Amino acid sequence: DSLYEDIETQEFNIFNLEKNIGRENILPLIGYYIFKTFNMNETIKYNKFEKWCQKISDGYVRKNYYHNDLHAADVTQTCFLYFKLGQIEEIHKFSNSNRCSLFFSCICHDYRHPGVNNNFLKETHNELSIRYNDESILENMHISSAFNLIFNDKECYIFEGVDNNLMKEMRKEMISCVLATDMAFHNFYVELIKQYIKENKEENNTESKDKNQKYMNILIHSADISNPTKLFDIYFEWAKLVVEEFWDQGDKEKKLHLPCSCDREKVTIYQSQLGFINFIEIPYFSLLAELYPKMHFFYENLLNNKNILLSMQEKEKEKDKIKNGK
């Protein structure tokens, strides 16, 4: 089917798909493909999943530049690529329900995101920050709202026919996965990957339930911050959207006389992205490429994208010099 062309490759361009089929269809479409590929119907009824996926998609705030259902679909497809290209299946003994938990988490991990970050919610004493006691505010809200839908809408009860203990297990896994997308835990995952690389070298790598969960958390976190590891044209589309959302928050902060996290008058897209690439992406994805050697090409894309950004930034500076008559 031409809609699914390239979905198992890094050439997959979600922006082209959006132009062809419309934003509201993308997350359910990608969800369906993954559901079918991994035989998730062994665990979950498709009609319940389909309804849930559609309602989750519709519950994303589409006017957000970045944190919307297109980003959720991208994270879901990227995590799928890790399985297809990174040989995750051969490395970890994930059960069918583990995979369901992981991909359902990808689908709902930013559900109802308001387009501002946790710090903004804290600084403004937003009711969400009060409800979740300043701890992983958004992440708690995303997963709690997704379960609200599951438990309070019969059409979306994806656990229909699932054994009660398994349902509790999957719920626990999904909560853990979505909370892992809080950037506050980024350094924890850097250290964890280092530990796993060391264990693999010493060949004392034991499989366990707890370890499976941590690997699932690593995968969703990696997919969530994966934009700069994509082919440049796809990456740069995401970069423009994310920086626009950061600037937007900066505008709100200025109006409220709060410290400005990203000032559109001062911070260029190049500065914002190069800072992120140098301090977050390169240290992290160099390790991920060591943990999963088959995924090394993502790290190579990242280094390539950094070089392209640097040369674009130089050209911009030259233009400015000419414009200012220097």
Tab-separated table of C-alpha atoms in Angstrom:
chain	number	residue	atom	x	y	z
A	1	ASP	CA	0.000	0.000	0.000
A	2	SER	CA	1.531	3.302	-1.113
A	3	LEU	CA	0.472	5.068	2.105
A	4	TYR	CA	2.889	2.871	4.013
A	5	GLU	CA	5.728	3.331	1.582
A	6	ASP	CA	9.050	3.779	3.369
A	7	ILE	CA	7.466	3.409	6.832
A	8	GLU	CA	10.120	0.836	7.735
A	9	THR	CA	12.988	3.015	6.455
A	10	GLN	CA	14.615	6.264	7.494
A	11	GLU	CA	13.419	7.796	4.200
A	12	PHE	CA	9.873	7.899	5.576
A	13	ASN	CA	8.733	11.537	5.428
A	14	ILE	CA	5.847	12.221	7.777
A	15	PHE	CA	5.361	15.735	6.374
A	16	ASN	CA	4.692	14.368	2.892
A	17	LEU	CA	2.216	11.886	4.340
A	18	GLU	CA	0.479	14.721	6.196
A	19	LYS	CA	0.049	16.628	2.907
A	20	ASN	CA	-1.481	13.528	1.297
A	21	ILE	CA	-3.900	12.309	3.954
A	22	GLY	CA	-4.361	15.138	6.480
A	23	ARG	CA	-3.019	15.458	10.004
A	24	GLU	CA	-5.915	13.758	11.789
A	25	ASN	CA	-5.362	10.429	9.989
A	26	ILE	CA	-1.649	9.989	10.553
A	27	LEU	CA	-1.442	8.677	14.125
A	28	PRO	CA	-4.254	6.091	13.644
A	29	LEU	CA	-2.664	5.026	10.342
A	30	ILE	CA	0.798	4.474	11.823
A	31	GLY	CA	-0.803	2.860	14.879
A	32	TYR	CA	-2.670	0.414	12.630
A	33	TYR	CA	0.465	-0.540	10.689
A	34	ILE	CA	2.430	-1.283	13.859
A	35	PHE	CA	-0.512	-3.082	15.474
A	36	LYS	CA	-0.731	-5.367	12.448
A	37	THR	CA	3.032	-5.858	12.046
A	38	PHE	CA	3.499	-6.983	15.652
A	39	ASN	CA	0.290	-9.072	15.876
A	40	MET	CA	-0.872	-6.996	18.808
A	41	ASN	CA	-4.333	-8.533	18.384
A	42	GLU	CA	-2.898	-11.451	20.389
A	43	THR	CA	-3.217	-9.110	23.388
A	44	ILE	CA	-5.576	-6.261	22.440
A	45	LYS	CA	-8.805	-6.018	20.399
A	46	TYR	CA	-8.188	-3.884	17.329
A	47	ASN	CA	-11.579	-2.092	17.341
A	48	LYS	CA	-10.889	-0.782	20.887
A	49	PHE	CA	-7.338	0.235	19.972
A	50	GLU	CA	-8.535	2.010	16.816
A	51	LYS	CA	-11.118	4.074	18.731
A	52	TRP	CA	-8.630	4.908	21.490
A	53	CYS	CA	-5.936	5.877	18.995
A	54	GLN	CA	-8.317	8.175	17.093
A	55	LYS	CA	-9.532	9.877	20.279
A	56	ILE	CA	-5.972	10.289	21.544
A	57	SER	CA	-5.034	11.816	18.193
A	58	ASP	CA	-7.985	14.235	18.390
A	59	GLY	CA	-7.051	15.149	21.974
A	60	TYR	CA	-3.658	16.534	20.946
A	61	VAL	CA	-3.611	20.339	20.631
A	62	ARG	CA	-3.207	20.741	16.883
A	63	LYS	CA	-2.464	24.445	17.068
A	64	ASN	CA	0.782	23.697	18.954
A	65	TYR	CA	3.719	24.124	16.598
A	66	TYR	CA	5.506	21.016	17.827
A	67	HIS	CA	3.858	19.081	20.665
A	68	ASN	CA	0.895	17.735	18.705
A	69	ASP	CA	-0.303	14.487	17.144
A	70	LEU	CA	2.219	14.723	14.292
A	71	HIS	CA	5.060	14.608	16.836
A	72	ALA	CA	3.346	11.646	18.565
A	73	ALA	CA	3.099	9.827	15.221
A	74	ASP	CA	6.765	10.588	14.515
A	75	VAL	CA	7.900	9.216	17.889
A	76	THR	CA	5.783	6.086	17.330
A	77	GLN	CA	7.214	5.496	13.844
A	78	THR	CA	10.782	6.190	15.054
A	79	CYS	CA	10.444	3.649	17.854
A	80	PHE	CA	9.156	1.202	15.237
A	81	LEU	CA	12.292	1.907	13.154
A	82	TYR	CA	14.451	1.037	16.153
A	83	PHE	CA	12.817	-2.397	16.134
A	84	LYS	CA	13.035	-2.834	12.368
A	85	LEU	CA	16.541	-1.468	11.767
A	86	GLY	CA	18.166	-1.788	15.181
A	87	GLN	CA	17.340	-5.465	15.671
A	88	ILE	CA	15.767	-4.710	19.054
A	89	GLU	CA	13.753	-7.939	18.801
A	90	GLU	CA	16.900	-10.058	18.644
A	91	ILE	CA	18.534	-8.222	21.542
A	92	HIS	CA	15.669	-8.012	24.044
A	93	LYS	CA	13.130	-10.663	24.813
A	94	PHE	CA	10.108	-8.369	24.754
A	95	SER	CA	6.716	-10.016	25.093
A	96	ASN	CA	3.749	-9.050	22.937
A	97	SER	CA	2.318	-7.090	25.871
A	98	ASN	CA	5.664	-5.284	26.403
A	99	ARG	CA	5.541	-4.107	22.807
A	100	CYS	CA	1.898	-3.031	23.173
A	101	SER	CA	2.804	-1.020	26.287
A	102	LEU	CA	5.744	0.648	24.581
A	103	PHE	CA	3.923	1.644	21.393
A	104	PHE	CA	0.753	2.734	23.203
A	105	SER	CA	3.020	4.937	25.336
A	106	CYS	CA	4.563	6.478	22.226
A	107	ILE	CA	1.080	7.243	20.897
A	108	CYS	CA	-0.134	9.041	24.040
A	109	HIS	CA	3.147	10.352	25.506
A	110	ASP	CA	2.303	14.056	24.884
A	111	TYR	CA	-1.506	13.783	24.924
A	112	ARG	CA	-3.157	17.188	25.570
A	113	HIS	CA	0.215	18.985	25.751
A	114	PRO	CA	-0.411	22.721	26.266
A	115	GLY	CA	2.619	23.893	24.226
A	116	VAL	CA	4.646	25.124	27.238
A	117	ASN	CA	7.121	23.176	29.366
A	118	ASN	CA	7.120	21.982	32.978
A	119	ASN	CA	9.127	24.961	34.155
A	120	PHE	CA	6.578	27.398	32.743
A	121	LEU	CA	3.788	25.532	34.539
A	122	LYS	CA	5.768	25.701	37.801
A	123	GLU	CA	6.612	29.391	37.443
A	124	THR	CA	2.978	30.315	36.773
A	125	HIS	CA	1.591	28.051	39.543
A	126	ASN	CA	-0.548	26.392	36.902
A	127	GLU	CA	-3.215	24.081	38.302
A	128	LEU	CA	-1.380	21.107	36.736
A	129	SER	CA	1.784	21.941	38.670
A	130	ILE	CA	-0.282	22.122	41.860
A	131	ARG	CA	-2.035	18.822	41.073
A	132	TYR	CA	1.216	16.937	40.390
A	133	ASN	CA	3.342	18.697	43.064
A	134	ASP	CA	5.853	20.006	40.489
A	135	GLU	CA	6.967	16.439	39.671
A	136	SER	CA	7.030	15.495	35.950
A	137	ILE	CA	3.936	17.671	35.640
A	138	LEU	CA	3.207	17.228	31.938
A	139	GLU	CA	4.221	13.591	31.788
A	140	ASN	CA	1.952	12.717	34.713
A	141	MET	CA	-0.875	14.622	33.038
A	142	HIS	CA	-0.361	12.919	29.631
A	143	ILE	CA	-0.499	9.370	30.934
A	144	SER	CA	-3.189	10.051	33.518
A	145	SER	CA	-5.427	11.636	30.831
A	146	ALA	CA	-4.793	8.710	28.470
A	147	PHE	CA	-5.902	6.257	31.183
A	148	ASN	CA	-8.887	8.433	31.947
A	149	LEU	CA	-9.972	7.833	28.379
A	150	ILE	CA	-9.294	4.080	28.628
A	151	PHE	CA	-11.232	3.584	31.873
A	152	ASN	CA	-14.072	6.061	31.300
A	153	ASP	CA	-14.934	5.544	27.639
A	154	LYS	CA	-16.243	2.034	26.840
A	155	GLU	CA	-15.267	2.408	23.169
A	156	CYS	CA	-11.653	3.020	24.217
A	157	TYR	CA	-11.290	0.261	26.795
A	158	ILE	CA	-8.251	-1.342	25.145
A	159	PHE	CA	-7.933	-3.864	27.999
A	160	GLU	CA	-11.208	-5.599	27.185
A	161	GLY	CA	-10.655	-9.355	27.535
A	162	VAL	CA	-7.157	-8.845	28.991
A	163	ASP	CA	-6.373	-10.728	32.216
A	164	ASN	CA	-6.558	-8.355	35.197
A	165	ASN	CA	-2.967	-8.974	36.313
A	166	LEU	CA	-1.665	-8.400	32.795
A	167	MET	CA	-3.693	-5.194	32.562
A	168	LYS	CA	-2.107	-3.933	35.812
A	169	GLU	CA	1.325	-4.888	34.498
A	170	MET	CA	0.767	-3.035	31.209
A	171	ARG	CA	-0.588	0.009	33.007
A	172	LYS	CA	2.549	0.082	35.166
A	173	GLU	CA	4.759	-0.243	32.069
A	174	MET	CA	2.976	2.563	30.242
A	175	ILE	CA	3.235	4.917	33.220
A	176	SER	CA	6.954	4.195	33.496
A	177	CYS	CA	7.508	4.733	29.742
A	178	VAL	CA	5.689	8.075	29.592
A	179	LEU	CA	7.380	9.399	32.746
A	180	ALA	CA	10.707	8.483	31.109
A	181	THR	CA	10.063	11.168	28.480
A	182	ASP	CA	10.623	13.898	31.104
A	183	MET	CA	13.953	15.512	30.126
A	184	ALA	CA	14.736	15.781	33.847
A	185	PHE	CA	15.701	12.076	33.646
A	186	HIS	CA	17.923	12.442	30.583
A	187	ASN	CA	21.207	12.118	32.513
A	188	PHE	CA	19.872	9.082	34.355
A	189	TYR	CA	19.412	7.341	30.979
A	190	VAL	CA	22.863	8.420	29.785
A	191	GLU	CA	24.375	6.697	32.834
A	192	LEU	CA	22.119	3.655	32.445
A	193	ILE	CA	23.200	3.129	28.819
A	194	LYS	CA	26.853	3.374	29.910
A	195	GLN	CA	26.172	0.714	32.545
A	196	TYR	CA	24.492	-1.604	30.004
A	197	ILE	CA	27.352	-1.187	27.517
A	198	LYS	CA	29.809	-2.161	30.269
A	199	GLU	CA	27.689	-5.189	31.251
A	200	ASN	CA	27.507	-6.317	27.617
A	201	LYS	CA	31.302	-6.137	27.340
A	202	GLU	CA	31.703	-8.174	30.507
A	203	GLU	CA	29.014	-10.553	29.248
A	204	ASN	CA	27.135	-10.511	32.526
A	205	ASN	CA	24.016	-9.061	30.961
A	206	THR	CA	21.052	-10.794	32.548
A	207	GLU	CA	17.527	-10.337	31.230
A	208	SER	CA	14.882	-9.390	33.765
A	209	LYS	CA	11.455	-7.775	33.906
A	210	ASP	CA	12.940	-4.673	35.500
A	211	LYS	CA	15.589	-4.489	32.794
A	212	ASN	CA	12.999	-4.856	30.039
A	213	GLN	CA	11.189	-1.844	31.475
A	214	LYS	CA	14.397	0.194	31.524
A	215	TYR	CA	15.145	-0.734	27.910
A	216	MET	CA	11.607	0.283	26.941
A	217	ASN	CA	12.178	3.609	28.710
A	218	ILE	CA	15.467	4.119	26.862
A	219	LEU	CA	13.738	3.444	23.523
A	220	ILE	CA	10.855	5.871	24.038
A	221	HIS	CA	13.188	8.583	25.365
A	222	SER	CA	15.492	8.095	22.354
A	223	ALA	CA	12.595	8.316	19.897
A	224	ASP	CA	11.257	11.408	21.667
A	225	ILE	CA	14.517	13.346	21.151
A	226	SER	CA	15.400	11.768	17.789
A	227	ASN	CA	14.664	14.644	15.377
A	228	PRO	CA	18.311	15.685	14.869
A	229	THR	CA	19.179	12.062	13.986
A	230	LYS	CA	16.857	12.086	10.937
A	231	LEU	CA	17.809	12.848	7.340
A	232	PHE	CA	18.436	16.602	7.112
A	233	ASP	CA	15.303	17.730	5.247
A	234	ILE	CA	13.038	15.926	7.696
A	235	TYR	CA	15.083	17.061	10.695
A	236	PHE	CA	15.075	20.728	9.677
A	237	GLU	CA	11.271	20.767	9.365
A	238	TRP	CA	11.062	19.577	12.977
A	239	ALA	CA	13.743	22.052	14.086
A	240	LYS	CA	11.733	24.996	12.719
A	241	LEU	CA	8.591	23.798	14.515
A	242	VAL	CA	10.235	23.143	17.876
A	243	VAL	CA	12.072	26.476	17.920
A	244	GLU	CA	8.849	28.288	16.986
A	245	GLU	CA	7.185	26.695	20.023
A	246	PHE	CA	10.135	27.690	22.256
A	247	TRP	CA	9.970	31.290	20.979
A	248	ASP	CA	6.241	31.281	21.580
A	249	GLN	CA	6.809	30.289	25.213
A	250	GLY	CA	9.496	32.994	25.439
A	251	ASP	CA	6.936	35.594	24.286
A	252	LYS	CA	4.525	34.439	27.009
A	253	GLU	CA	7.283	34.631	29.635
A	254	LYS	CA	8.214	38.176	28.602
A	255	LYS	CA	4.584	39.281	28.904
A	256	LEU	CA	4.443	37.813	32.418
A	257	HIS	CA	7.865	39.329	33.354
A	258	LEU	CA	9.320	35.853	33.898
A	259	PRO	CA	12.897	34.876	32.930
A	260	CYS	CA	12.763	34.259	29.168
A	261	SER	CA	13.771	30.687	28.251
A	262	CYS	CA	14.084	31.333	24.501
A	263	ASP	CA	14.064	34.929	23.235
A	264	ARG	CA	13.238	35.205	19.523
A	265	GLU	CA	15.131	38.533	19.416
A	266	LYS	CA	18.334	36.902	20.637
A	267	VAL	CA	18.298	33.138	19.979
A	268	THR	CA	18.476	31.890	16.385
A	269	ILE	CA	17.341	28.482	15.225
A	270	TYR	CA	21.029	27.615	14.705
A	271	GLN	CA	22.072	28.532	18.239
A	272	SER	CA	19.139	26.674	19.744
A	273	GLN	CA	19.692	23.517	17.695
A	274	LEU	CA	23.499	23.446	17.851
A	275	GLY	CA	23.366	23.810	21.633
A	276	PHE	CA	20.924	20.912	21.844
A	277	ILE	CA	22.998	18.782	19.460
A	278	ASN	CA	26.308	19.419	21.246
A	279	PHE	CA	25.151	19.049	24.833
A	280	ILE	CA	22.295	16.539	24.632
A	281	GLU	CA	22.268	14.674	21.327
A	282	ILE	CA	25.902	13.797	20.589
A	283	PRO	CA	26.758	12.495	24.084
A	284	TYR	CA	23.533	10.454	24.117
A	285	PHE	CA	23.325	9.021	20.592
A	286	SER	CA	27.034	8.147	20.495
A	287	LEU	CA	26.281	5.814	23.420
A	288	LEU	CA	23.045	4.526	21.904
A	289	ALA	CA	24.979	3.618	18.728
A	290	GLU	CA	27.366	1.616	20.920
A	291	LEU	CA	24.492	-0.153	22.684
A	292	TYR	CA	22.724	-0.863	19.361
A	293	PRO	CA	25.439	-0.994	16.655
A	294	LYS	CA	22.858	-1.441	13.874
A	295	MET	CA	21.518	2.034	14.735
A	296	HIS	CA	24.861	3.738	14.148
A	297	PHE	CA	23.558	5.506	11.028
A	298	PHE	CA	21.320	7.686	13.223
A	299	TYR	CA	24.456	8.964	14.947
A	300	GLU	CA	26.104	9.589	11.567
A	301	ASN	CA	23.036	11.589	10.451
A	302	LEU	CA	23.372	13.642	13.614
A	303	LEU	CA	26.999	14.581	12.926
A	304	ASN	CA	26.153	15.360	9.309
A	305	ASN	CA	23.222	17.577	10.368
A	306	LYS	CA	25.480	19.456	12.775
A	307	ASN	CA	27.890	20.268	9.917
A	308	ILE	CA	25.063	21.434	7.636
A	309	LEU	CA	23.708	23.694	10.413
A	310	LEU	CA	27.153	25.175	11.007
A	311	SER	CA	27.576	26.062	7.333
A	312	MET	CA	24.032	27.512	7.175
A	313	GLN	CA	24.824	29.612	10.232
A	314	GLU	CA	28.030	30.904	8.581
A	315	LYS	CA	26.125	31.891	5.416
A	316	GLU	CA	23.575	33.728	7.546
A	317	LYS	CA	26.342	35.658	9.318
A	318	GLU	CA	27.912	36.603	5.973
A	319	LYS	CA	24.530	37.861	4.713
A	320	ASP	CA	24.086	39.952	7.848
A	321	LYS	CA	27.552	41.483	7.421
A	322	ILE	CA	26.730	42.489	3.844
A	323	LYS	CA	23.307	43.812	4.883
A	324	ASN	CA	24.826	45.915	7.675
A	325	GLY	CA	27.475	47.178	5.286
A	326	LYS	CA	30.401	45.696	7.203
